[in-house]
Backbone as numpy.savetxt, mean C-alpha at the origin, in Angstrom:
# Nx Ny Nz CAx CAy CAz Cx Cy Cz
15.90 -17.28 -7.10 15.06 -16.13 -7.19 15.96 -14.84 -7.14
15.78 -13.96 -8.10 16.57 -12.76 -8.25 16.13 -11.77 -7.10
17.23 -11.07 -6.63 16.98 -10.02 -5.65 16.34 -8.80 -6.29
15.24 -8.30 -5.60 14.46 -7.22 -6.19 15.38 -5.88 -6.23
15.04 -5.01 -7.16 15.69 -3.76 -7.32 14.90 -2.74 -6.50
15.27 -2.33 -5.33 14.52 -1.37 -4.51 14.97 0.02 -4.85
14.29 0.56 -5.85 14.66 1.83 -6.37 13.59 2.95 -6.31
12.56 2.77 -5.64 11.41 3.65 -5.51 11.15 4.03 -4.01
11.24 5.14 -3.66 10.96 5.66 -2.25 9.44 5.75 -2.00
9.08 5.05 -0.95 7.57 5.05 -0.55 7.51 5.51 0.84
6.45 6.14 1.19 6.10 6.37 2.61 4.95 5.39 3.01
5.20 4.59 4.08 4.21 3.78 4.68 3.42 4.61 5.56
2.04 4.58 5.44 1.06 5.37 6.19 0.08 4.40 6.87
-0.23 4.73 8.15 -1.23 3.84 8.91 -2.46 4.76 9.18
-3.66 4.20 9.26 -4.80 5.01 9.55 -4.90 5.46 11.03
-5.41 6.66 11.16 -5.57 7.12 12.57 -7.10 7.57 12.57
-7.94 6.80 13.19 -9.29 7.16 13.26 -9.60 8.29 14.25
-10.32 9.29 13.83 -10.64 10.49 14.63 -12.10 10.55 14.80
-12.62 10.60 15.98 -14.05 10.64 16.24 -14.63 11.99 15.76
-15.80 11.91 15.10 -16.46 13.20 14.66 -17.67 13.36 15.64
-18.33 14.45 15.43 -19.41 14.90 16.40 -20.73 14.18 16.08
-20.67 13.31 15.03 -21.85 12.60 14.78 -21.95 11.11 15.05
-20.98 10.71 15.85 -20.89 9.29 16.32 -20.12 8.41 15.39
-19.54 8.96 14.29 -18.70 8.17 13.42 -17.27 8.61 13.54
-16.52 8.48 12.56 -15.10 8.83 12.62 -14.61 9.25 11.24
-13.57 9.91 11.17 -12.85 10.32 9.96 -11.52 9.63 10.04
-10.88 9.42 9.00 -9.57 8.78 8.88 -8.57 9.74 8.50
-7.57 9.92 9.34 -6.31 10.64 9.03 -5.15 9.67 8.85
-4.37 9.95 7.89 -3.23 8.96 7.60 -1.93 9.56 8.17
-1.35 8.77 9.07 0.00 9.13 9.79 1.20 8.37 9.13
2.20 9.15 8.72 3.39 8.46 8.26 3.97 7.50 9.27
4.44 6.35 8.93 5.06 5.50 9.70 6.60 5.37 9.54
6.96 5.57 8.27 8.37 5.43 7.89 8.52 5.48 6.30
9.69 5.61 5.90 10.09 5.60 4.43 10.73 4.27 4.19
10.31 3.66 3.12 10.84 2.42 2.59 11.24 2.48 1.12
12.19 1.70 0.76 12.57 1.54 -0.63 11.85 0.35 -1.12
11.32 0.41 -2.44 10.56 -0.67 -2.95 10.81 -0.89 -4.47
10.46 -2.10 -4.82 10.44 -2.51 -6.30 9.01 -2.58 -6.70
8.49 -1.67 -7.61 7.09 -1.68 -7.91 6.97 -2.32 -9.41
6.06 -3.27 -9.46 5.68 -3.91 -10.77 4.25 -3.81 -11.05
3.81 -3.22 -12.10 2.48 -3.09 -12.48 1.90 -4.47 -12.92
0.71 -4.81 -12.39 0.18 -6.17 -12.67 -1.07 -6.12 -13.54
-1.85 -5.01 -13.45 -3.02 -4.99 -14.33 -3.74 -3.69 -14.11
-4.86 -3.46 -14.83 -5.66 -2.34 -14.79 -7.10 -2.57 -15.11
-8.02 -1.90 -14.54 -9.44 -2.02 -14.96 -10.15 -0.75 -14.71
-11.24 -0.60 -15.45 -12.16 0.49 -15.31 -13.53 -0.08 -15.01
-14.28 0.69 -14.22 -15.69 0.21 -13.95 -16.58 1.45 -13.53
-17.85 1.20 -13.62 -18.77 2.24 -13.10 -19.23 1.97 -11.76
-19.20 2.86 -10.86 -19.67 2.84 -9.56 -20.77 3.94 -9.44
-21.96 3.45 -9.49 -22.99 4.47 -9.57 -22.91 5.14 -10.88
-22.87 6.55 -10.84 -22.77 7.33 -12.08 -21.39 7.67 -12.36
-20.37 7.15 -11.63 -18.97 7.52 -11.77 -18.18 6.45 -12.33
-17.23 6.73 -13.23 -16.37 5.75 -13.81 -15.07 5.81 -12.88
-14.56 4.79 -12.53 -13.35 4.79 -11.76 -12.36 3.84 -12.40
-11.03 3.98 -12.15 -10.02 3.16 -12.70 -9.12 2.70 -11.54
-8.60 1.54 -11.63 -7.65 0.99 -10.66 -6.59 0.25 -11.34
-5.38 0.52 -10.86 -4.18 -0.24 -11.38 -3.59 -1.04 -10.23
-3.36 -2.35 -10.39 -2.87 -3.26 -9.45 -1.29 -3.35 -9.54
-0.67 -3.36 -8.32 0.79 -3.51 -8.38 1.29 -4.60 -7.48
2.44 -5.09 -7.73 3.14 -5.95 -6.85 4.33 -5.21 -6.23
4.40 -4.91 -4.98 5.40 -3.95 -4.39 6.30 -4.87 -3.48
7.57 -4.86 -3.69 8.43 -5.62 -2.80 9.36 -4.68 -2.04
9.36 -5.03 -0.78 10.19 -4.20 0.16 11.05 -5.14 1.07
11.98 -4.52 1.83 12.68 -5.32 2.81 11.67 -5.67 3.94
11.84 -6.85 4.59 10.94 -7.36 5.49 11.19 -6.56 6.87
10.14 -6.51 7.58 10.24 -6.04 9.01 9.58 -7.17 9.91
10.02 -7.28 11.12 9.45 -8.36 11.96 7.90 -8.26 12.13
7.33 -9.37 12.28 5.92 -9.29 12.68 5.69 -8.58 13.98
4.71 -7.69 13.85 4.40 -6.83 15.11 4.99 -5.46 15.10
6.01 -5.35 14.13 6.69 -4.01 14.02 5.76 -3.03 13.28
5.74 -1.75 13.84 4.91 -0.79 13.17 5.34 -0.51 11.67
6.62 -0.88 11.34 7.17 -0.60 10.04 6.82 -1.81 9.14
6.09 -2.83 9.56 5.57 -3.91 8.64 4.30 -3.63 8.09
4.13 -3.46 6.76 2.84 -3.14 6.21 1.76 -4.24 6.54
0.54 -3.79 6.59 -0.58 -4.67 6.70 -1.70 -4.14 5.71
-2.73 -4.91 5.50 -3.77 -4.59 4.59 -4.52 -3.24 4.95
-4.46 -2.82 6.29 -5.13 -1.53 6.61 -4.23 -0.30 6.27
-3.02 -0.51 5.98 -2.08 0.55 5.67 -2.12 0.95 4.15
-1.35 1.98 3.82 -1.18 2.28 2.43 0.27 2.91 2.21
0.77 2.81 0.99 2.00 3.44 0.65 1.57 4.78 -0.15
2.50 5.70 -0.03 2.40 7.07 -0.75 3.71 7.42 -1.44
3.61 7.88 -2.68 4.76 8.39 -3.44 4.25 9.71 -4.01
4.48 10.85 -3.47 4.01 12.12 -3.88 2.48 12.02 -3.87
1.78 12.22 -5.04 0.37 12.28 -5.04 -0.18 10.86 -5.37
0.65 9.88 -5.58 0.15 8.45 -5.75 -0.03 7.85 -4.47
-1.16 7.11 -4.40 -1.48 6.30 -3.23 -1.77 4.84 -3.58
-1.19 3.94 -2.87 -1.23 2.55 -3.04 -1.99 1.91 -1.86
-3.17 1.45 -1.95 -3.90 0.76 -0.93 -3.39 -0.62 -0.88
-2.80 -1.07 0.30 -2.34 -2.40 0.42 -3.53 -3.43 0.65
-3.56 -4.36 -0.22 -4.59 -5.47 -0.19 -4.21 -6.73 0.53
-2.84 -6.98 0.47 -2.23 -8.20 1.01 -0.87 -8.11 1.18
-0.23 -8.92 2.10 1.18 -8.87 2.44 1.68 -10.36 2.68
2.75 -10.80 2.04 3.34 -12.11 2.37 4.80 -12.10 2.12
5.46 -13.07 2.82 6.96 -13.12 2.64 7.19 -13.46 1.19
8.34 -12.88 0.59 8.66 -13.21 -0.77 9.50 -14.47 -0.77
10.45 -14.58 0.20 11.42 -15.71 0.18 11.37 -16.44 1.47
11.96 -17.61 1.53 11.84 -18.46 2.66 12.75 -17.88 3.77
13.72 -17.18 3.49 14.62 -16.50 4.49 13.95 -15.32 5.19
12.84 -14.84 4.60 12.11 -13.66 5.23 12.87 -12.46 5.03
13.58 -12.22 4.02 14.32 -10.95 3.83 13.43 -9.84 3.13
12.55 -10.25 2.37 11.67 -9.40 1.62 10.22 -9.73 1.80
9.34 -8.62 1.61 7.90 -8.95 1.64 7.37 -8.40 0.29
6.31 -9.23 -0.05 5.60 -8.80 -1.19 4.23 -8.21 -0.89
3.92 -7.07 -1.30 2.63 -6.43 -1.02 1.93 -6.20 -2.28
0.71 -6.69 -2.28 -0.25 -6.45 -3.42 -1.10 -5.14 -3.14
-1.12 -4.23 -4.05 -1.69 -3.00 -3.70 -2.46 -2.51 -4.95
-3.47 -1.62 -4.72 -4.26 -1.03 -5.82 -4.08 0.54 -5.78
-3.86 0.97 -6.93 -3.74 2.53 -7.04 -4.94 2.86 -7.84
-5.88 3.54 -7.19 -7.17 3.84 -7.92 -7.44 5.38 -7.89
-7.90 5.82 -8.98 -8.30 7.23 -9.03 -9.59 7.38 -9.70
-10.39 8.32 -9.38 -11.57 8.52 -10.22 -11.17 8.90 -11.63
-11.91 8.43 -12.60 -11.68 8.72 -14.03 -12.38 10.00 -14.39
C-alpha cells in the first residue's frame, strides 16, 4: 500500500451546540486543530430537495491517525474546512493495519 501524499491543509472542526431561547439549539463550529490530508474525489451528484437543486461531491480524505478518544481524531459529527470549502465527515476507518493513517469519507455539498 502506497503512503498517502498529505499535501492539503485542513482544519478539523467539532460542533458546539448553543441553546436558543425557543427550547432548541444552534450549532457553532469550533476549530480543534490543523491536519494535513490527501484528498481524492470519489463522485458527484445533483438532486432536488423541495424546490431547490443541490449538488454534493464525495471525497476520500486520508490523514495521520490520532488515538481513539483524542479530540484530534475525526468522527462523523465533525467536519473539515479548507477556506470556504466544507467537508462533512460521514465515516472514519483505519487505512492500514499499523494504524498510521485514517480514511475519512466526506461530502462537500453546496446549493446549486
